[in-house]
Amino acid sequence: MSTTEPLPAAEAAPPHADVPDVPADVLAELRSTWLPRPEPDSAGRAERHRLAEAARRLIEAVKLVDPEGDADALGSVADEVSDLAARIAALPSVEQRTPSFEDLQLHERSPFVGAANPLAPPMELEADGPIVRAHAVFGAAYEGPMGRVHGGYVAAAFDEVMGVAQSGAGALGMTAYLTVRMKRGTPLHERIDYEAEVVRVEGRKAWVEARSYADGVLVADGEGLFIRARAV
């Protein structure tokens, strides 16, 4: 399914009377920490992105390796990976300097969309006016029930997508509550599509609804409340 195709539940969705009409430039500014993901601004950042992708493949391979196979080979590889981790840890750390603007962006560090975060699938985001869409493929590291994504990761993915979608309120806040209903198991190794939008705004509060699909079939939906900080 193309990311440009509207998902089934969004095709006939009416406008929400309690949601402000936020200008496109304001939406883009509010969402800029997530999307669009820019090209790396330096050779070092590009290499860190490449390292993160290699680490994702390593995590997947470790999760799937057979413990009943060659124990000696496993031991040798474990030694090599341990040595490699020590080499990486000895390199300069971002915690040893003042973070740059780029360091702080969620498209760089988020556990779902961050290009430099090896825990991120990574999820791809796009915006269509007030609606935010996303897709991701979850590998073996995210497994809960056999062949299915762990429910905690399902909920966290909704929090990420809805966190971007709250921009439709014209401001950003923190998650106050999140409810996710699992309609069926979310499969591993398949593209999962998401969509989310603000459905109501009252003062500092914004309510967001979201849905996820596997091959066009609804697998989960949810709602969340986001509250922006009081002005000081």
PDB file of C-alpha atoms in Angstrom:
ATOM      1  CA  MET A   1       0.000   0.000   0.000  1.00  0.00           C
ATOM      2  CA  SER A   2       1.442   3.376  -0.991  1.00  0.00           C
ATOM      3  CA  THR A   3       1.838   6.012   1.706  1.00  0.00           C
ATOM      4  CA  THR A   4      -0.076   8.399  -0.548  1.00  0.00           C
ATOM      5  CA  GLU A   5      -3.204   6.238  -0.624  1.00  0.00           C
ATOM      6  CA  PRO A   6      -5.847   7.161   1.971  1.00  0.00           C
ATOM      7  CA  LEU A   7      -6.494   4.369   4.424  1.00  0.00           C
ATOM      8  CA  PRO A   8     -10.045   3.023   4.615  1.00  0.00           C
ATOM      9  CA  ALA A   9     -11.255   4.770   7.773  1.00  0.00           C
ATOM     10  CA  ALA A  10      -9.966   8.169   6.633  1.00  0.00           C
ATOM     11  CA  GLU A  11     -11.694   8.394   3.243  1.00  0.00           C
ATOM     12  CA  ALA A  12     -15.020   9.808   4.397  1.00  0.00           C
ATOM     13  CA  ALA A  13     -13.970  11.363   7.688  1.00  0.00           C
ATOM     14  CA  PRO A  14     -15.890  14.646   8.232  1.00  0.00           C
ATOM     15  CA  PRO A  15     -14.164  17.783   9.546  1.00  0.00           C
ATOM     16  CA  HIS A  16     -14.194  18.144  13.333  1.00  0.00           C
ATOM     17  CA  ALA A  17     -16.021  21.244  14.544  1.00  0.00           C
ATOM     18  CA  ASP A  18     -13.947  21.552  17.731  1.00  0.00           C
ATOM     19  CA  VAL A  19     -10.588  21.581  15.931  1.00  0.00           C
ATOM     20  CA  PRO A  20      -8.964  24.848  14.775  1.00  0.00           C
ATOM     21  CA  ASP A  21      -7.908  25.419  11.186  1.00  0.00           C
ATOM     22  CA  VAL A  22      -4.144  25.537  11.644  1.00  0.00           C
ATOM     23  CA  PRO A  23      -2.162  27.172   8.799  1.00  0.00           C
ATOM     24  CA  ALA A  24       0.122  24.867   6.856  1.00  0.00           C
ATOM     25  CA  ASP A  25       3.259  26.782   7.831  1.00  0.00           C
ATOM     26  CA  VAL A  26       2.394  26.463  11.531  1.00  0.00           C
ATOM     27  CA  LEU A  27       1.777  22.725  11.147  1.00  0.00           C
ATOM     28  CA  ALA A  28       5.111  22.329   9.368  1.00  0.00           C
ATOM     29  CA  GLU A  29       6.960  24.183  12.130  1.00  0.00           C
ATOM     30  CA  LEU A  30       5.301  22.148  14.905  1.00  0.00           C
ATOM     31  CA  ARG A  31       6.151  18.901  13.117  1.00  0.00           C
ATOM     32  CA  SER A  32       9.691  19.835  12.141  1.00  0.00           C
ATOM     33  CA  THR A  33      11.304  17.854  14.983  1.00  0.00           C
ATOM     34  CA  TRP A  34       9.851  14.682  13.417  1.00  0.00           C
ATOM     35  CA  LEU A  35       9.542  15.321   9.693  1.00  0.00           C
ATOM     36  CA  PRO A  36      10.712  15.580   7.074  1.00  0.00           C
ATOM     37  CA  ARG A  37      13.852  13.703   8.047  1.00  0.00           C
ATOM     38  CA  PRO A  38      16.698  15.752   6.544  1.00  0.00           C
ATOM     39  CA  GLU A  39      19.853  14.448   4.958  1.00  0.00           C
ATOM     40  CA  PRO A  40      22.747  14.203   7.456  1.00  0.00           C
ATOM     41  CA  ASP A  41      24.437  17.579   7.967  1.00  0.00           C
ATOM     42  CA  SER A  42      27.942  16.094   8.302  1.00  0.00           C
ATOM     43  CA  ALA A  43      29.988  13.054   7.366  1.00  0.00           C
ATOM     44  CA  GLY A  44      30.087  12.003  11.009  1.00  0.00           C
ATOM     45  CA  ARG A  45      26.310  12.102  11.354  1.00  0.00           C
ATOM     46  CA  ALA A  46      25.923  10.113   8.136  1.00  0.00           C
ATOM     47  CA  GLU A  47      28.263   7.459   9.508  1.00  0.00           C
ATOM     48  CA  ARG A  48      26.352   7.343  12.797  1.00  0.00           C
ATOM     49  CA  HIS A  49      23.146   6.718  10.825  1.00  0.00           C
ATOM     50  CA  ARG A  50      24.923   3.916   8.970  1.00  0.00           C
ATOM     51  CA  LEU A  51      26.147   2.508  12.291  1.00  0.00           C
ATOM     52  CA  ALA A  52      22.604   2.595  13.693  1.00  0.00           C
ATOM     53  CA  GLU A  53      21.318   0.655  10.684  1.00  0.00           C
ATOM     54  CA  ALA A  54      24.059  -1.949  11.135  1.00  0.00           C
ATOM     55  CA  ALA A  55      23.120  -2.214  14.818  1.00  0.00           C
ATOM     56  CA  ARG A  56      19.482  -2.830  13.833  1.00  0.00           C
ATOM     57  CA  ARG A  57      20.597  -5.750  11.684  1.00  0.00           C
ATOM     58  CA  LEU A  58      22.752  -7.011  14.561  1.00  0.00           C
ATOM     59  CA  ILE A  59      19.839  -6.864  17.002  1.00  0.00           C
ATOM     60  CA  GLU A  60      17.630  -8.794  14.571  1.00  0.00           C
ATOM     61  CA  ALA A  61      20.326 -11.417  13.992  1.00  0.00           C
ATOM     62  CA  VAL A  62      20.963 -11.889  17.726  1.00  0.00           C
ATOM     63  CA  LYS A  63      17.243 -12.309  18.401  1.00  0.00           C
ATOM     64  CA  LEU A  64      16.964 -15.028  15.741  1.00  0.00           C
ATOM     65  CA  VAL A  65      20.230 -16.926  16.201  1.00  0.00           C
ATOM     66  CA  ASP A  66      19.714 -20.566  17.227  1.00  0.00           C
ATOM     67  CA  PRO A  67      21.111 -21.283  20.733  1.00  0.00           C
ATOM     68  CA  GLU A  68      21.145 -24.979  19.826  1.00  0.00           C
ATOM     69  CA  GLY A  69      23.595 -24.328  16.995  1.00  0.00           C
ATOM     70  CA  ASP A  70      27.379 -23.913  17.187  1.00  0.00           C
ATOM     71  CA  ALA A  71      28.124 -22.783  20.751  1.00  0.00           C
ATOM     72  CA  ASP A  72      31.795 -22.141  19.985  1.00  0.00           C
ATOM     73  CA  ALA A  73      30.899 -19.878  17.066  1.00  0.00           C
ATOM     74  CA  LEU A  74      28.390 -18.044  19.247  1.00  0.00           C
ATOM     75  CA  GLY A  75      31.018 -17.529  21.913  1.00  0.00           C
ATOM     76  CA  SER A  76      33.502 -16.177  19.383  1.00  0.00           C
ATOM     77  CA  VAL A  77      30.964 -13.763  17.927  1.00  0.00           C
ATOM     78  CA  ALA A  78      29.926 -12.646  21.427  1.00  0.00           C
ATOM     79  CA  ASP A  79      33.561 -11.800  22.180  1.00  0.00           C
ATOM     80  CA  GLU A  80      33.877  -9.829  18.941  1.00  0.00           C
ATOM     81  CA  VAL A  81      30.656  -7.893  19.541  1.00  0.00           C
ATOM     82  CA  SER A  82      31.728  -7.156  23.108  1.00  0.00           C
ATOM     83  CA  ASP A  83      35.050  -5.802  21.832  1.00  0.00           C
ATOM     84  CA  LEU A  84      33.234  -3.725  19.213  1.00  0.00           C
ATOM     85  CA  ALA A  85      30.869  -2.272  21.841  1.00  0.00           C
ATOM     86  CA  ALA A  86      33.909  -1.251  23.892  1.00  0.00           C
ATOM     87  CA  ARG A  87      35.476   0.419  20.832  1.00  0.00           C
ATOM     88  CA  ILE A  88      32.279   2.392  20.177  1.00  0.00           C
ATOM     89  CA  ALA A  89      31.983   3.377  23.845  1.00  0.00           C
ATOM     90  CA  ALA A  90      35.544   4.755  23.726  1.00  0.00           C
ATOM     91  CA  LEU A  91      34.630   7.185  20.930  1.00  0.00           C
ATOM     92  CA  PRO A  92      33.581  10.767  21.788  1.00  0.00           C
ATOM     93  CA  SER A  93      30.028  10.894  23.183  1.00  0.00           C
ATOM     94  CA  VAL A  94      27.335  13.511  22.639  1.00  0.00           C
ATOM     95  CA  GLU A  95      26.921  13.511  26.423  1.00  0.00           C
ATOM     96  CA  GLN A  96      30.403  15.048  26.672  1.00  0.00           C
ATOM     97  CA  ARG A  97      29.372  18.252  24.867  1.00  0.00           C
ATOM     98  CA  THR A  98      26.439  20.612  24.592  1.00  0.00           C
ATOM     99  CA  PRO A  99      23.881  18.976  22.286  1.00  0.00           C
ATOM    100  CA  SER A 100      23.400  20.711  18.954  1.00  0.00           C
ATOM    101  CA  PHE A 101      20.009  21.614  17.499  1.00  0.00           C
ATOM    102  CA  GLU A 102      20.242  18.560  15.247  1.00  0.00           C
ATOM    103  CA  ASP A 103      21.066  16.273  18.188  1.00  0.00           C
ATOM    104  CA  LEU A 104      17.794  17.248  19.878  1.00  0.00           C
ATOM    105  CA  GLN A 105      15.484  16.550  16.944  1.00  0.00           C
ATOM    106  CA  LEU A 106      13.246  13.493  17.262  1.00  0.00           C
ATOM    107  CA  HIS A 107      13.972  12.477  13.661  1.00  0.00           C
ATOM    108  CA  GLU A 108      17.504  11.911  14.955  1.00  0.00           C
ATOM    109  CA  ARG A 109      16.988  10.350  18.417  1.00  0.00           C
ATOM    110  CA  SER A 110      13.433   8.981  18.758  1.00  0.00           C
ATOM    111  CA  PRO A 111      13.078   5.254  19.564  1.00  0.00           C
ATOM    112  CA  PHE A 112      10.590   5.018  16.680  1.00  0.00           C
ATOM    113  CA  VAL A 113      11.674   7.433  13.960  1.00  0.00           C
ATOM    114  CA  GLY A 114      15.243   8.297  14.964  1.00  0.00           C
ATOM    115  CA  ALA A 115      17.788   7.685  12.210  1.00  0.00           C
ATOM    116  CA  ALA A 116      20.560   7.469  14.823  1.00  0.00           C
ATOM    117  CA  ASN A 117      18.633   5.251  17.255  1.00  0.00           C
ATOM    118  CA  PRO A 118      19.220   1.527  16.632  1.00  0.00           C
ATOM    119  CA  LEU A 119      16.020   0.721  18.553  1.00  0.00           C
ATOM    120  CA  ALA A 120      13.918   2.553  15.925  1.00  0.00           C
ATOM    121  CA  PRO A 121      12.402   0.281  13.202  1.00  0.00           C
ATOM    122  CA  PRO A 122      12.664   3.126  11.852  1.00  0.00           C
ATOM    123  CA  MET A 123       9.127   4.445  11.344  1.00  0.00           C
ATOM    124  CA  GLU A 124       8.509   6.692   8.335  1.00  0.00           C
ATOM    125  CA  LEU A 125       6.207   9.699   8.796  1.00  0.00           C
ATOM    126  CA  GLU A 126       4.336  11.957   6.403  1.00  0.00           C
ATOM    127  CA  ALA A 127       1.684  14.634   6.799  1.00  0.00           C
ATOM    128  CA  ASP A 128      -1.444  15.308   4.747  1.00  0.00           C
ATOM    129  CA  GLY A 129      -2.850  18.543   6.132  1.00  0.00           C
ATOM    130  CA  PRO A 130      -4.158  17.791   9.632  1.00  0.00           C
ATOM    131  CA  ILE A 131      -3.771  14.016   9.179  1.00  0.00           C
ATOM    132  CA  VAL A 132      -0.468  12.348  10.019  1.00  0.00           C
ATOM    133  CA  ARG A 133       0.351   9.020   8.399  1.00  0.00           C
ATOM    134  CA  ALA A 134       3.183   6.623   9.145  1.00  0.00           C
ATOM    135  CA  HIS A 135       4.407   3.152   8.366  1.00  0.00           C
ATOM    136  CA  ALA A 136       6.882   0.742   9.882  1.00  0.00           C
ATOM    137  CA  VAL A 137       7.986  -2.873   9.685  1.00  0.00           C
ATOM    138  CA  PHE A 138       8.639  -4.444  13.087  1.00  0.00           C
ATOM    139  CA  GLY A 139      11.269  -7.162  13.190  1.00  0.00           C
ATOM    140  CA  ALA A 140      11.867 -10.027  15.575  1.00  0.00           C
ATOM    141  CA  ALA A 141      13.213  -7.771  18.335  1.00  0.00           C
ATOM    142  CA  TYR A 142       9.680  -6.381  18.855  1.00  0.00           C
ATOM    143  CA  GLU A 143       8.029  -9.784  19.249  1.00  0.00           C
ATOM    144  CA  GLY A 144       5.569 -10.519  22.047  1.00  0.00           C
ATOM    145  CA  PRO A 145       3.172 -13.330  21.132  1.00  0.00           C
ATOM    146  CA  MET A 146       4.779 -15.587  18.541  1.00  0.00           C
ATOM    147  CA  GLY A 147       4.829 -13.759  15.222  1.00  0.00           C
ATOM    148  CA  ARG A 148       3.145 -10.657  16.647  1.00  0.00           C
ATOM    149  CA  VAL A 149       4.333  -7.271  17.915  1.00  0.00           C
ATOM    150  CA  HIS A 150       4.436  -6.942  21.710  1.00  0.00           C
ATOM    151  CA  GLY A 151       1.490  -4.907  22.972  1.00  0.00           C
ATOM    152  CA  GLY A 152       3.778  -2.415  24.675  1.00  0.00           C
ATOM    153  CA  TYR A 153       5.428  -1.596  21.360  1.00  0.00           C
ATOM    154  CA  VAL A 154       2.004  -1.361  19.707  1.00  0.00           C
ATOM    155  CA  ALA A 155       0.968   1.250  22.275  1.00  0.00           C
ATOM    156  CA  ALA A 156       4.267   3.128  22.074  1.00  0.00           C
ATOM    157  CA  ALA A 157       3.998   3.365  18.287  1.00  0.00           C
ATOM    158  CA  PHE A 158       0.545   4.919  18.700  1.00  0.00           C
ATOM    159  CA  ASP A 159       1.986   7.415  21.186  1.00  0.00           C
ATOM    160  CA  GLU A 160       4.621   8.443  18.633  1.00  0.00           C
ATOM    161  CA  VAL A 161       2.162   8.907  15.772  1.00  0.00           C
ATOM    162  CA  MET A 162      -0.424  10.685  17.919  1.00  0.00           C
ATOM    163  CA  GLY A 163       2.315  12.853  19.395  1.00  0.00           C
ATOM    164  CA  VAL A 164       2.995  14.176  15.899  1.00  0.00           C
ATOM    165  CA  ALA A 165      -0.708  14.467  15.061  1.00  0.00           C
ATOM    166  CA  GLN A 166      -1.462  16.660  18.090  1.00  0.00           C
ATOM    167  CA  SER A 167       0.113  19.448  16.010  1.00  0.00           C
ATOM    168  CA  GLY A 168      -3.349  19.728  14.453  1.00  0.00           C
ATOM    169  CA  ALA A 169      -4.367  21.583  17.623  1.00  0.00           C
ATOM    170  CA  GLY A 170      -1.901  24.356  16.783  1.00  0.00           C
ATOM    171  CA  ALA A 171       0.402  23.516  19.697  1.00  0.00           C
ATOM    172  CA  LEU A 172       2.329  20.618  21.227  1.00  0.00           C
ATOM    173  CA  GLY A 173       1.891  19.119  24.682  1.00  0.00           C
ATOM    174  CA  MET A 174       2.652  16.010  26.700  1.00  0.00           C
ATOM    175  CA  THR A 175       0.731  12.726  26.731  1.00  0.00           C
ATOM    176  CA  ALA A 176      -1.814  12.765  29.576  1.00  0.00           C
ATOM    177  CA  TYR A 177      -3.392   9.409  28.772  1.00  0.00           C
ATOM    178  CA  LEU A 178      -3.363   6.886  25.976  1.00  0.00           C
ATOM    179  CA  THR A 179      -5.877   4.120  25.258  1.00  0.00           C
ATOM    180  CA  VAL A 180      -5.129   1.515  22.583  1.00  0.00           C
ATOM    181  CA  ARG A 181      -7.590  -1.210  21.586  1.00  0.00           C
ATOM    182  CA  MET A 182      -6.025  -4.285  20.005  1.00  0.00           C
ATOM    183  CA  LYS A 183      -8.467  -5.508  17.356  1.00  0.00           C
ATOM    184  CA  ARG A 184      -6.172  -8.369  16.328  1.00  0.00           C
ATOM    185  CA  GLY A 185      -2.496  -9.210  16.537  1.00  0.00           C
ATOM    186  CA  THR A 186      -0.123  -6.777  14.831  1.00  0.00           C
ATOM    187  CA  PRO A 187       2.086  -8.980  12.623  1.00  0.00           C
ATOM    188  CA  LEU A 188       5.866  -8.928  12.548  1.00  0.00           C
ATOM    189  CA  HIS A 189       7.808  -8.468   9.292  1.00  0.00           C
ATOM    190  CA  GLU A 190       4.858  -6.783   7.544  1.00  0.00           C
ATOM    191  CA  ARG A 191       4.286  -3.132   6.794  1.00  0.00           C
ATOM    192  CA  ILE A 192       1.985  -1.541   9.365  1.00  0.00           C
ATOM    193  CA  ASP A 193       0.251   1.689   8.305  1.00  0.00           C
ATOM    194  CA  TYR A 194      -0.893   4.350  10.762  1.00  0.00           C
ATOM    195  CA  GLU A 195      -3.023   7.459  10.588  1.00  0.00           C
ATOM    196  CA  ALA A 196      -3.890   9.949  13.316  1.00  0.00           C
ATOM    197  CA  GLU A 197      -5.602  13.313  13.716  1.00  0.00           C
ATOM    198  CA  VAL A 198      -6.895  15.720  16.326  1.00  0.00           C
ATOM    199  CA  VAL A 199     -10.649  15.343  16.906  1.00  0.00           C
ATOM    200  CA  ARG A 200     -11.271  17.878  19.693  1.00  0.00           C
ATOM    201  CA  VAL A 201      -9.530  20.836  21.308  1.00  0.00           C
ATOM    202  CA  GLU A 202     -10.434  22.557  24.586  1.00  0.00           C
ATOM    203  CA  GLY A 203      -8.005  25.169  25.810  1.00  0.00           C
ATOM    204  CA  ARG A 204      -4.687  23.441  26.510  1.00  0.00           C
ATOM    205  CA  LYS A 205      -6.154  19.974  25.827  1.00  0.00           C
ATOM    206  CA  ALA A 206      -6.135  18.123  22.501  1.00  0.00           C
ATOM    207  CA  TRP A 207      -7.760  14.749  21.893  1.00  0.00           C
ATOM    208  CA  VAL A 208      -6.256  12.596  19.150  1.00  0.00           C
ATOM    209  CA  GLU A 209      -7.568   9.430  17.502  1.00  0.00           C
ATOM    210  CA  ALA A 210      -5.474   6.942  15.536  1.00  0.00           C
ATOM    211  CA  ARG A 211      -5.703   3.648  13.683  1.00  0.00           C
ATOM    212  CA  SER A 212      -3.253   1.046  12.420  1.00  0.00           C
ATOM    213  CA  TYR A 213      -3.617  -1.386   9.531  1.00  0.00           C
ATOM    214  CA  ALA A 214      -1.860  -4.466   8.202  1.00  0.00           C
ATOM    215  CA  ASP A 215      -2.511  -4.961   4.485  1.00  0.00           C
ATOM    216  CA  GLY A 216      -5.554  -2.673   4.756  1.00  0.00           C
ATOM    217  CA  VAL A 217      -7.074  -4.559   7.708  1.00  0.00           C
ATOM    218  CA  LEU A 218      -7.602  -2.656  10.966  1.00  0.00           C
ATOM    219  CA  VAL A 219      -5.415  -4.190  13.689  1.00  0.00           C
ATOM    220  CA  ALA A 220      -5.645  -1.523  16.418  1.00  0.00           C
ATOM    221  CA  ASP A 221      -7.095   1.871  17.170  1.00  0.00           C
ATOM    222  CA  GLY A 222      -6.638   4.332  19.966  1.00  0.00           C
ATOM    223  CA  GLU A 223      -7.229   7.728  21.469  1.00  0.00           C
ATOM    224  CA  GLY A 224      -5.095   9.979  23.566  1.00  0.00           C
ATOM    225  CA  LEU A 225      -5.210  13.265  25.431  1.00  0.00           C
ATOM    226  CA  PHE A 226      -2.322  15.701  25.095  1.00  0.00           C
ATOM    227  CA  ILE A 227      -1.967  18.774  27.326  1.00  0.00           C
ATOM    228  CA  ARG A 228       0.357  21.651  26.608  1.00  0.00           C
ATOM    229  CA  ALA A 229       2.188  23.360  29.450  1.00  0.00           C
ATOM    230  CA  ARG A 230       0.762  26.482  31.063  1.00  0.00           C
ATOM    231  CA  ALA A 231       2.245  29.734  29.868  1.00  0.00           C
ATOM    232  CA  VAL A 232       4.715  31.236  32.356  1.00  0.00           C
TER     233      VAL A 232
END
